[in-house]
Coordinates of C-alpha atoms in Angstrom, one line a residue:
Chain A
M1 CA 68.3 80.2 71.7
S2 CA 66.7 82.3 69.1
L3 CA 68.5 85.1 67.4
A4 CA 66.5 87.7 69.2
D5 CA 67.3 86.1 72.5
H6 CA 70.9 86.0 71.7
T7 CA 70.9 89.7 70.9
R8 CA 69.1 90.4 74.0
Y9 CA 71.7 88.4 75.9
R10 CA 74.5 90.3 74.3
I11 CA 72.9 93.6 75.1
F12 CA 72.3 92.4 78.7
K13 CA 76.0 91.5 79.0
D14 CA 76.9 94.9 77.7
I15 CA 74.7 96.7 80.2
L16 CA 75.9 94.6 83.1
A17 CA 79.5 95.3 82.3
R18 CA 78.8 99.0 81.9
N19 CA 77.2 99.1 85.4
I20 CA 80.0 97.3 87.1
M21 CA 82.5 99.5 85.5
F22 CA 80.6 102.5 86.3
G23 CA 80.4 101.4 89.9
L24 CA 84.2 100.8 90.0
T25 CA 84.9 104.2 88.6
V26 CA 82.6 105.9 91.0
F27 CA 84.3 103.9 93.8
S28 CA 87.7 105.2 92.7
L29 CA 86.4 108.7 92.8
L30 CA 85.1 108.2 96.3
L31 CA 88.2 106.6 97.5
A32 CA 89.7 110.0 98.6
V33 CA 86.6 110.7 100.6
I34 CA 86.6 107.2 102.2
I35 CA 90.3 107.6 103.2
G36 CA 89.7 111.0 104.6
L37 CA 86.6 109.7 106.6
G38 CA 88.4 106.6 107.9
L39 CA 91.2 108.7 109.2
Y40 CA 88.9 111.3 110.7
F41 CA 86.9 108.7 112.5
K42 CA 90.0 107.2 114.1
S43 CA 91.2 110.7 115.1
A44 CA 87.9 111.9 116.4
P45 CA 88.6 110.7 120.1
I46 CA 91.6 113.1 120.4
L47 CA 89.8 115.9 118.6
N48 CA 87.1 115.7 121.2
E49 CA 89.6 115.9 123.9
H50 CA 91.9 118.7 122.7
S51 CA 91.2 121.5 120.2
L52 CA 93.0 121.1 116.9
W53 CA 94.7 124.4 117.2
S54 CA 96.0 123.8 120.6
M55 CA 97.6 120.5 119.4
L56 CA 99.0 122.2 116.4
S57 CA 100.7 125.0 118.4
S58 CA 101.8 123.1 121.4
S59 CA 105.4 121.8 121.6
S60 CA 105.0 119.3 124.4
W61 CA 104.8 115.6 123.1
R62 CA 104.3 113.5 126.1
P63 CA 101.9 110.6 125.1
F64 CA 102.3 109.2 128.7
K65 CA 100.7 112.3 130.1
G66 CA 98.3 112.6 127.3
E67 CA 99.9 115.7 125.8
F68 CA 100.1 115.7 122.1
G69 CA 101.8 118.8 120.7
F70 CA 102.4 118.6 116.9
Y71 CA 104.4 121.9 116.7
P72 CA 107.9 120.4 116.6
F73 CA 106.8 117.8 114.0
I74 CA 105.2 120.4 111.8
M75 CA 108.3 122.6 112.0
G76 CA 110.5 119.4 111.3
T77 CA 108.5 118.7 108.2
L78 CA 108.6 122.4 107.1
W79 CA 112.4 122.6 107.6
V80 CA 113.1 119.4 105.6
T81 CA 110.7 120.4 102.9
I82 CA 112.0 123.8 102.4
I83 CA 115.6 122.7 102.3
A84 CA 114.7 120.1 99.7
I85 CA 113.0 122.6 97.5
V86 CA 115.8 125.2 97.9
I87 CA 118.3 122.6 96.7
A88 CA 116.1 120.8 94.0
L89 CA 114.5 123.7 92.3
P90 CA 117.6 125.5 90.9
L91 CA 119.1 122.2 90.0
C92 CA 115.9 121.1 88.2
L93 CA 115.3 124.4 86.4
L94 CA 118.9 124.5 85.1
S95 CA 118.9 120.9 84.2
G96 CA 115.4 120.9 82.7
I97 CA 116.2 124.0 80.5
Y98 CA 119.5 122.3 79.4
L99 CA 117.7 119.1 78.5
S100 CA 114.8 120.6 76.6
E101 CA 116.6 123.5 75.0
Y102 CA 120.3 122.9 74.5
A103 CA 121.1 119.3 74.8
H104 CA 121.8 117.2 71.8
P105 CA 119.2 114.4 71.2
F106 CA 122.0 111.9 71.9
I107 CA 122.6 113.4 75.3
K108 CA 118.9 113.4 76.0
R109 CA 118.7 109.8 75.1
L110 CA 121.4 109.1 77.5
V111 CA 120.2 111.2 80.4
D112 CA 116.5 110.4 80.2
P113 CA 116.8 106.7 81.3
M114 CA 119.0 107.7 84.1
I115 CA 116.4 110.2 85.4
D116 CA 114.0 107.3 85.1
I117 CA 116.2 105.1 87.2
L118 CA 116.5 107.9 89.8
A119 CA 112.7 108.0 90.0
G120 CA 112.5 104.2 90.4
I121 CA 115.0 103.9 93.2
P122 CA 113.0 103.0 96.4
P123 CA 112.9 105.5 99.3
V124 CA 114.6 103.0 101.6
V125 CA 117.6 102.9 99.3
Y126 CA 117.8 106.7 99.3
G127 CA 117.8 106.3 103.1
V128 CA 120.6 103.9 102.9
W129 CA 122.6 106.3 100.8
G130 CA 121.8 109.1 103.2
V131 CA 123.1 107.1 106.1
L132 CA 126.2 105.9 104.3
V133 CA 127.2 109.1 102.5
V134 CA 125.2 112.3 103.3
V135 CA 125.1 112.0 107.1
P136 CA 128.8 111.3 107.6
F137 CA 129.6 114.1 105.1
I138 CA 127.6 116.6 107.0
G139 CA 128.8 115.4 110.3
D140 CA 132.5 115.3 109.5
K141 CA 133.0 117.9 106.6
I142 CA 130.3 120.6 106.7
A143 CA 129.0 121.0 110.2
P144 CA 132.4 121.5 112.0
H145 CA 132.8 124.7 110.1
F146 CA 129.5 126.1 111.4
V147 CA 128.5 124.5 114.7
E148 CA 130.4 122.9 117.6
Y149 CA 128.8 119.5 117.2
S150 CA 126.4 117.7 114.9
A151 CA 126.2 114.0 114.5
G152 CA 125.2 114.6 110.9
Y153 CA 121.6 113.3 111.5
S154 CA 120.0 116.6 110.8
V155 CA 117.3 118.4 108.8
L156 CA 120.0 119.2 106.3
A157 CA 120.6 115.6 105.7
G158 CA 116.9 114.9 105.3
G159 CA 116.7 117.9 102.9
I160 CA 119.5 116.7 100.7
V161 CA 118.1 113.2 100.4
L162 CA 114.7 114.5 99.7
A163 CA 116.0 117.0 97.2
I164 CA 117.6 114.2 95.1
M165 CA 114.3 112.1 95.5
I166 CA 112.1 114.9 94.1
V167 CA 114.5 115.8 91.2
P168 CA 113.0 113.3 88.7
L169 CA 109.4 114.4 89.5
I170 CA 110.2 118.1 88.9
I171 CA 112.3 117.5 85.8
S172 CA 109.8 115.4 84.1
I173 CA 107.1 118.0 84.7
L174 CA 109.3 120.9 83.6
T175 CA 110.5 119.3 80.4
E176 CA 106.9 118.7 79.5
I177 CA 106.0 122.3 80.3
F178 CA 108.9 123.7 78.3
A179 CA 108.0 121.5 75.4
S180 CA 104.5 122.8 75.4
V181 CA 105.7 126.4 74.8
P182 CA 104.7 127.0 71.1
K183 CA 107.7 127.0 68.6
E184 CA 106.3 130.3 67.1
L185 CA 107.0 132.2 70.3
R186 CA 110.7 131.0 70.2
D187 CA 111.0 131.9 66.6
A188 CA 109.5 135.3 67.0
S189 CA 111.9 136.0 69.9
L190 CA 114.9 134.7 68.0
S191 CA 114.1 136.5 64.8
V192 CA 114.2 139.9 66.5
G193 CA 117.8 139.2 67.6
A194 CA 117.4 137.7 71.0
T195 CA 120.0 135.1 71.9
K196 CA 118.9 131.7 73.0
W197 CA 119.3 132.5 76.6
Q198 CA 117.4 135.7 76.3
T199 CA 114.6 133.8 74.6
I200 CA 114.6 131.3 77.5
K201 CA 114.7 134.0 80.1
F202 CA 112.1 136.3 78.7
V203 CA 109.8 134.0 76.7
I204 CA 110.0 130.4 77.8
L205 CA 110.4 130.8 81.6
R206 CA 107.7 133.5 81.6
K207 CA 105.3 131.4 79.7
S208 CA 106.0 128.5 81.9
T209 CA 105.5 130.2 85.2
P210 CA 102.2 128.6 86.1
G211 CA 103.7 125.2 85.2
I212 CA 106.8 125.7 87.3
F213 CA 104.6 126.7 90.2
A214 CA 102.5 123.6 89.7
A215 CA 105.7 121.5 89.6
V216 CA 107.0 123.1 92.9
V217 CA 103.6 122.5 94.6
L218 CA 103.6 118.8 93.5
A219 CA 107.3 118.5 94.7
I220 CA 106.4 120.1 98.1
S221 CA 103.6 117.6 98.6
R222 CA 105.8 114.7 97.7
A223 CA 108.5 116.0 100.1
F224 CA 105.9 116.4 102.8
G225 CA 104.8 112.9 102.8
E226 CA 108.1 111.1 102.3
T227 CA 108.6 108.8 105.3
I228 CA 111.3 106.1 105.4
A229 CA 114.2 108.0 103.8
V230 CA 113.7 111.0 105.9
L231 CA 113.1 108.9 109.0
M232 CA 116.5 107.2 108.4
V233 CA 118.6 110.5 108.3
C234 CA 116.8 113.1 110.3
G235 CA 117.7 112.2 113.8
N236 CA 114.2 112.0 115.1
I237 CA 114.4 114.2 118.2
S238 CA 111.1 116.0 119.0
Q239 CA 112.4 119.5 119.1
V240 CA 111.9 122.5 116.9
P241 CA 115.1 122.8 114.7
H242 CA 116.9 126.0 115.0
S243 CA 119.6 125.5 112.4
V244 CA 120.0 123.1 109.5
F245 CA 122.4 121.0 111.5
D246 CA 119.8 120.3 114.2
S247 CA 117.9 117.1 114.3
G248 CA 114.3 117.2 113.3
Y249 CA 111.3 114.9 113.5
P250 CA 109.0 115.3 110.6
L251 CA 105.2 114.2 110.8
P252 CA 105.5 111.0 108.7
A253 CA 108.5 109.8 110.6
L254 CA 106.5 110.3 113.8
I255 CA 103.7 108.1 112.4
A256 CA 106.1 105.4 111.2
N257 CA 108.3 105.4 114.3
N258 CA 105.6 104.9 116.9
Y259 CA 103.3 102.4 115.2
G260 CA 104.4 99.7 117.6
E261 CA 103.6 101.5 120.8
M262 CA 100.5 103.3 119.7
M263 CA 98.0 100.7 120.9
S264 CA 99.4 100.7 124.5
L265 CA 98.5 104.3 125.4
P266 CA 95.1 106.0 125.4
L267 CA 94.6 108.4 122.5
Y268 CA 98.1 107.6 121.1
D269 CA 96.8 105.8 118.1
S270 CA 94.2 108.6 117.7
A271 CA 97.0 111.2 117.7
L272 CA 99.0 109.4 115.1
M273 CA 95.9 109.0 112.8
L274 CA 95.3 112.7 113.3
A275 CA 98.9 113.3 112.0
A276 CA 98.1 111.1 109.0
L277 CA 94.8 113.0 108.4
I278 CA 96.7 116.4 108.6
L279 CA 99.2 115.1 106.0
F280 CA 96.4 113.7 103.8
V281 CA 94.3 116.9 103.8
I282 CA 97.3 119.2 103.1
I283 CA 98.7 117.0 100.3
L284 CA 95.3 116.4 98.8
I285 CA 94.8 120.1 98.5
F286 CA 98.3 120.8 97.1
N287 CA 98.0 118.0 94.6
A288 CA 94.5 119.0 93.4
V289 CA 95.6 122.6 92.9
S290 CA 98.8 121.7 91.0
R291 CA 97.1 119.0 88.8
I292 CA 94.3 121.4 87.9
I293 CA 96.9 124.0 86.7
L294 CA 98.7 121.3 84.7
V295 CA 95.5 120.1 83.0
R296 CA 94.7 123.7 82.1
I297 CA 98.1 124.2 80.6
E298 CA 97.9 120.9 78.6
R299 CA 94.5 121.8 77.4
R300 CA 95.5 125.3 76.3
F301 CA 98.4 124.1 74.2
A302 CA 96.6 120.9 72.9
L303 CA 94.5 123.0 70.6
Chain B
M1 CA 128.3 140.6 77.8
R2 CA 125.3 138.7 76.3
R3 CA 127.7 136.0 75.2
F4 CA 129.1 135.8 78.7
E5 CA 125.7 135.5 80.3
E6 CA 124.8 132.8 77.9
L7 CA 128.0 130.8 78.5
F8 CA 127.8 131.3 82.2
F9 CA 124.3 129.9 82.5
K10 CA 125.0 127.1 80.0
T11 CA 127.9 126.0 82.2
L12 CA 125.6 126.2 85.3
M13 CA 123.0 124.0 83.4
I14 CA 125.6 121.4 82.5
L15 CA 126.9 121.5 86.0
A16 CA 123.3 120.9 87.4
T17 CA 122.8 118.0 85.2
F18 CA 126.1 116.5 86.3
I19 CA 125.2 117.0 89.9
I20 CA 122.0 115.1 89.4
L21 CA 123.6 112.2 87.4
G22 CA 126.5 112.2 89.9
S23 CA 123.9 111.7 92.8
L24 CA 122.6 108.7 91.0
M25 CA 126.0 107.3 90.5
M26 CA 126.8 107.9 94.1
I27 CA 123.7 106.1 95.3
L28 CA 124.4 103.1 93.0
F29 CA 128.0 103.1 94.0
A30 CA 127.3 103.3 97.7
V31 CA 124.8 100.4 97.5
L32 CA 127.2 98.3 95.4
K33 CA 130.2 99.0 97.6
R34 CA 128.6 98.0 100.8
G35 CA 126.1 95.4 99.4
L36 CA 128.4 93.3 97.2
P37 CA 130.8 92.1 100.0
A38 CA 127.8 91.3 102.2
M39 CA 126.1 89.4 99.3
N40 CA 126.1 85.6 99.2
L41 CA 123.9 82.7 98.1
D42 CA 122.6 82.2 101.6
M43 CA 121.0 85.7 101.4
I44 CA 118.6 84.8 98.7
T45 CA 118.1 81.0 99.5
K46 CA 117.7 80.9 103.3
I47 CA 115.4 82.3 105.9
P48 CA 116.9 83.8 109.1
S49 CA 117.9 81.1 111.5
G50 CA 118.4 81.4 115.2
G51 CA 120.8 84.2 116.1
F52 CA 120.4 85.9 112.7
Y53 CA 119.9 89.2 114.4
I54 CA 123.1 88.9 116.4
G55 CA 125.1 88.1 113.2
K56 CA 124.7 84.4 112.9
E57 CA 123.5 82.4 109.9
G58 CA 120.6 82.8 107.6
G59 CA 119.3 84.8 104.8
L60 CA 116.6 87.2 103.5
L61 CA 114.4 84.7 101.7
N62 CA 111.6 85.6 104.1
A63 CA 111.7 89.2 103.0
I64 CA 112.1 88.3 99.3
A65 CA 109.1 85.9 99.4
G66 CA 107.0 88.3 101.4
S67 CA 107.6 91.1 99.1
L68 CA 106.8 89.0 96.0
F69 CA 103.6 87.7 97.6
I70 CA 102.5 91.2 98.4
V71 CA 103.4 92.6 95.1
I72 CA 101.8 89.8 93.0
G73 CA 98.6 90.0 95.1
A74 CA 98.4 93.7 94.9
T75 CA 99.1 93.9 91.2
V76 CA 96.4 91.3 90.4
L77 CA 93.9 93.1 92.6
G78 CA 94.9 96.4 91.2
L79 CA 94.5 95.2 87.7
L80 CA 91.0 93.8 88.4
I81 CA 90.1 97.3 89.6
S82 CA 91.9 99.5 87.1
I83 CA 91.4 97.7 83.9
P84 CA 87.6 98.1 84.1
I85 CA 87.9 101.7 85.0
V86 CA 90.3 102.5 82.1
I87 CA 87.9 100.7 79.7
Y88 CA 85.0 102.5 81.0
I89 CA 86.4 106.0 80.7
N90 CA 87.8 105.2 77.3
I91 CA 85.1 103.2 75.6
Y92 CA 81.9 103.7 77.3
L93 CA 82.1 107.4 78.1
P94 CA 82.2 109.9 75.2
P95 CA 85.4 111.8 74.6
K96 CA 85.7 114.9 76.8
S97 CA 83.3 113.4 79.3
F98 CA 83.3 115.1 82.6
L99 CA 83.3 111.9 84.6
A100 CA 86.3 110.6 82.6
N101 CA 88.3 113.8 83.2
I102 CA 87.5 113.9 86.9
T103 CA 88.5 110.2 87.2
R104 CA 91.8 111.1 85.6
L105 CA 92.3 114.0 87.8
S106 CA 91.4 112.0 90.9
S107 CA 93.9 109.2 90.1
D108 CA 96.5 111.9 89.5
V109 CA 95.8 113.3 92.9
L110 CA 95.7 109.9 94.6
F111 CA 99.1 109.1 93.0
G112 CA 100.5 111.9 95.0
I113 CA 99.1 110.7 98.4
P114 CA 102.1 109.5 100.3
S115 CA 102.3 105.7 101.1
I116 CA 102.3 106.4 104.8
V117 CA 98.8 107.7 104.6
Y118 CA 97.7 104.5 102.6
G119 CA 99.4 102.5 105.4
A120 CA 97.6 104.4 108.1
F121 CA 94.3 104.1 106.2
G122 CA 94.9 100.4 105.6
F123 CA 95.6 100.0 109.3
T124 CA 92.3 101.7 110.3
L125 CA 90.4 99.6 107.8
M126 CA 92.1 96.5 109.3
V127 CA 91.2 97.5 112.8
Y128 CA 87.6 98.1 111.6
L129 CA 87.5 94.6 110.0
G130 CA 89.3 93.0 112.9
I131 CA 92.3 91.8 110.9
R132 CA 95.8 91.7 112.3
A133 CA 99.0 92.7 110.5
S134 CA 99.2 90.2 107.8
L135 CA 99.8 89.4 104.2
F136 CA 96.3 90.3 103.4
G137 CA 96.6 93.7 105.1
G138 CA 99.7 94.4 103.1
I139 CA 98.2 93.4 99.9
L140 CA 95.3 95.7 100.7
A141 CA 97.4 98.7 101.4
V142 CA 99.7 98.2 98.5
T143 CA 96.7 97.8 96.1
L144 CA 95.5 101.2 97.2
L145 CA 98.9 102.6 96.6
I146 CA 99.4 101.2 93.0
T147 CA 95.9 101.4 91.6
P148 CA 96.2 105.1 90.7
I149 CA 99.5 104.4 88.9
L150 CA 98.0 101.5 86.9
I151 CA 95.0 103.7 86.0
R152 CA 97.1 106.6 84.9
S153 CA 99.7 104.7 82.9
M154 CA 97.1 102.4 81.1
D155 CA 94.9 105.5 80.4
E156 CA 97.8 107.3 78.6
V157 CA 97.9 104.4 76.2
A158 CA 94.2 103.9 75.9
K159 CA 93.6 107.5 75.1
L160 CA 95.7 107.0 72.0
I161 CA 93.5 104.3 70.5
P162 CA 92.3 105.6 67.1
K163 CA 88.5 106.3 67.2
D164 CA 88.2 104.6 63.8
L165 CA 89.1 101.3 65.3
K166 CA 86.3 101.5 67.8
D167 CA 83.9 102.7 65.2
A168 CA 84.8 99.9 62.8
A169 CA 84.1 97.2 65.4
L170 CA 80.9 98.9 66.5
S171 CA 79.6 99.3 62.9
L172 CA 80.1 95.6 62.5
G173 CA 77.5 95.1 65.2
A174 CA 79.6 94.4 68.1
T175 CA 78.4 95.6 71.4
R176 CA 80.8 97.9 73.5
Y177 CA 81.4 94.9 75.8
E178 CA 82.5 92.8 72.8
I179 CA 85.1 95.4 71.6
I180 CA 86.8 95.3 74.9
K181 CA 88.8 92.3 73.6
V182 CA 90.0 94.5 70.6
I183 CA 90.9 97.3 72.9
L184 CA 92.8 95.2 75.4
K185 CA 94.9 93.8 72.6
Q186 CA 95.7 97.4 71.5
I187 CA 96.8 98.5 74.9
S188 CA 98.5 95.3 76.0
P189 CA 102.0 97.0 75.8
G190 CA 100.5 99.6 77.9
I191 CA 99.3 97.2 80.5
T192 CA 102.8 95.6 80.6
T193 CA 104.4 99.0 81.2
A194 CA 101.9 99.8 83.8
I195 CA 102.5 96.5 85.6
L196 CA 106.3 97.0 85.6
L197 CA 106.0 100.6 86.9
S198 CA 103.6 99.7 89.7
V199 CA 105.5 96.6 90.7
G200 CA 108.7 98.8 90.9
R201 CA 106.9 101.2 93.1
A202 CA 105.2 98.5 95.2
I203 CA 108.2 96.4 95.9
G204 CA 110.3 99.3 97.2
D205 CA 107.8 100.9 99.4
A206 CA 108.2 100.5 103.1
A207 CA 105.8 103.0 104.7
S208 CA 102.6 101.3 103.3
V209 CA 103.5 97.8 104.7
L210 CA 104.9 99.0 108.0
F211 CA 101.6 98.8 109.8
T212 CA 99.7 96.5 107.6
A213 CA 102.0 93.5 106.8
G214 CA 104.0 93.2 109.9
Y215 CA 107.3 91.4 110.0
T216 CA 108.3 87.8 110.4
D217 CA 111.2 85.5 110.1
S218 CA 109.3 82.8 108.2
I219 CA 107.7 82.6 104.8
P220 CA 103.8 83.2 105.1
T221 CA 101.8 80.3 104.1
S222 CA 98.4 81.9 104.4
L223 CA 96.9 85.3 103.9
S224 CA 96.3 85.9 107.6
Q225 CA 100.0 85.5 108.6
P226 CA 102.3 88.4 108.8
A227 CA 104.8 88.9 106.0
A228 CA 108.3 90.4 105.9
T229 CA 109.3 92.7 103.1
L230 CA 112.6 93.8 101.6
P231 CA 112.3 97.5 102.4
L232 CA 111.5 96.8 106.0
A233 CA 114.3 94.2 106.2
I234 CA 116.7 97.0 105.2
F235 CA 115.1 99.5 107.5
F236 CA 115.1 97.2 110.6
Q237 CA 118.5 95.7 110.1
L238 CA 120.2 99.0 109.4
S239 CA 119.1 100.2 112.8
S240 CA 120.9 97.3 114.5
P241 CA 124.2 98.0 116.3
I242 CA 125.8 94.9 115.1
P243 CA 127.8 95.3 111.9
E244 CA 127.1 91.9 110.5
V245 CA 123.4 92.6 110.7
Q246 CA 123.9 96.0 109.1
D247 CA 125.7 94.3 106.3
R248 CA 122.6 92.3 105.6
A249 CA 120.7 95.6 105.2
Y250 CA 123.2 96.5 102.6
A251 CA 122.8 93.1 100.9
A252 CA 119.0 93.6 100.9
A253 CA 119.4 97.1 99.5
L254 CA 121.5 95.6 96.7
I255 CA 118.9 93.0 95.9
L256 CA 116.1 95.6 96.0
T257 CA 118.1 98.0 93.8
V258 CA 118.8 95.3 91.2
I259 CA 115.2 94.3 91.0
V260 CA 114.0 97.9 90.6
L261 CA 116.6 98.7 88.0
V262 CA 115.7 95.6 85.9
L263 CA 112.0 96.6 86.2
S264 CA 112.5 100.2 85.2
L265 CA 114.8 99.4 82.3
T266 CA 112.3 96.7 81.0
A267 CA 109.4 99.2 81.4
R268 CA 111.4 101.7 79.4
Y269 CA 112.2 99.2 76.7
Y270 CA 108.5 98.2 76.4
S271 CA 107.2 101.8 76.2
R272 CA 109.9 102.7 73.6
K273 CA 109.0 99.6 71.5
F274 CA 105.3 100.5 71.8
S275 CA 105.8 104.1 70.8
K276 CA 107.7 103.0 67.6
N277 CA 104.6 101.1 66.5
K278 CA 102.2 104.0 67.2
I279 CA 100.4 105.3 64.2

């Protein structure tokens, strides 16, 4: 092989590699579209049969009669998610501020790995904890003060388990957001006589509002899609919960619980795929919005 | 008054941190307390024998092996997809390229898609291709689940490669394809961390394998056989009314937790070690 040929061969390899890699990159971009389309095609049969709105607003879930009302499951998901956010957000704000503003580096070095571990614990283990600890605690200790009877398998149990699951996600975003507030702003506030807490309250929190919003939206979408842990502690009764001690049946749990039977009834699999599609679309939008906000923040302070 | 407010909120903050750490301790304690008594050598060396699900002999080797096969398969496939993408957006594309940024954004977004959706999509894909619940199906769904994690965490490291390094290699006459070797060497700690992170996520995830991998009492010997997984072993056995079977769920939870703990601590050690050597 002459030198020129060899060079041509090297360039050819370079171009070939570039095209393959470009193809893979485009494929990864299209993946979201492919997933959406795939789920849509599977849920098309039921969408032809019933209107989307009537299914979302109907409460009757009787697959044997061909009635697929998603309303109780959507309410179940909402209850669990809202409870989780209400518990997790104050915890994370307080702890996040503490870790990034007050805590001694030694404490940070101690706490950070533990938050990492919390993030790494599998959902099913959270579920085991929920069954062993949270459910009996609610059933025996809390619920008797408020309602006549609750087995403990409730939207509250789901909310508590979920809250702890989303804590690492929110804290890691919050500490990054707080760290991105320029030091000059803090110094300016402190130099005019504000206390550290006043600086946090009036400068840092105010500057971080978009970031906190993005963190909450991300956490909501995480809570929305969590399946196994919630499935294990929520009770899974298809009803609209009226109190935190009622059982609920969130959408992901519905999909996971019925996969075995779904091939036996007409439209059943289609209904479950529609549930997956609804989850997918909502979470896709939520995620995209919050990621775009976070990228903007990162870019603003990177300069 | 200002002092009081400061003190009040600082107390709350410390309290909140303690609640979070306390929950972690409670989770680990609950799993240890119920898992350790149920743990024995049979659990990790035997597959379920007859009567396992009414409390007789056997172990969880089927689930451990199934989980390992799926995770190894998915990680290899995921790396084959993600490494070229990371290389492409960091070497071939100019910095601040639109395509690179949109790829990063999209893998961030895909990272947030719940595993049940990947499971459901994997299932539709398998119906379309005519595959039954099998090891292959599980690997497929888990690959979809972990590829965004792999891309994102390798990209974090690849972004930090000094531009001079690329320029030096290119100015010596290397093609961009030929400098991949240099780059891969530079980001190898990042690749390790990415693998550990995604293995941790993949091994603990139940919802993605629920439809796609199925469940079986034996160790799969080919890609078309169903495979049991640890998370599903926990999930199914916990719903049994028999206490002995429930105990096995706790033993499985203990095994899974230990695996995940080791993975996440190792990942942390690696990324720390790497950031020390950073320029």
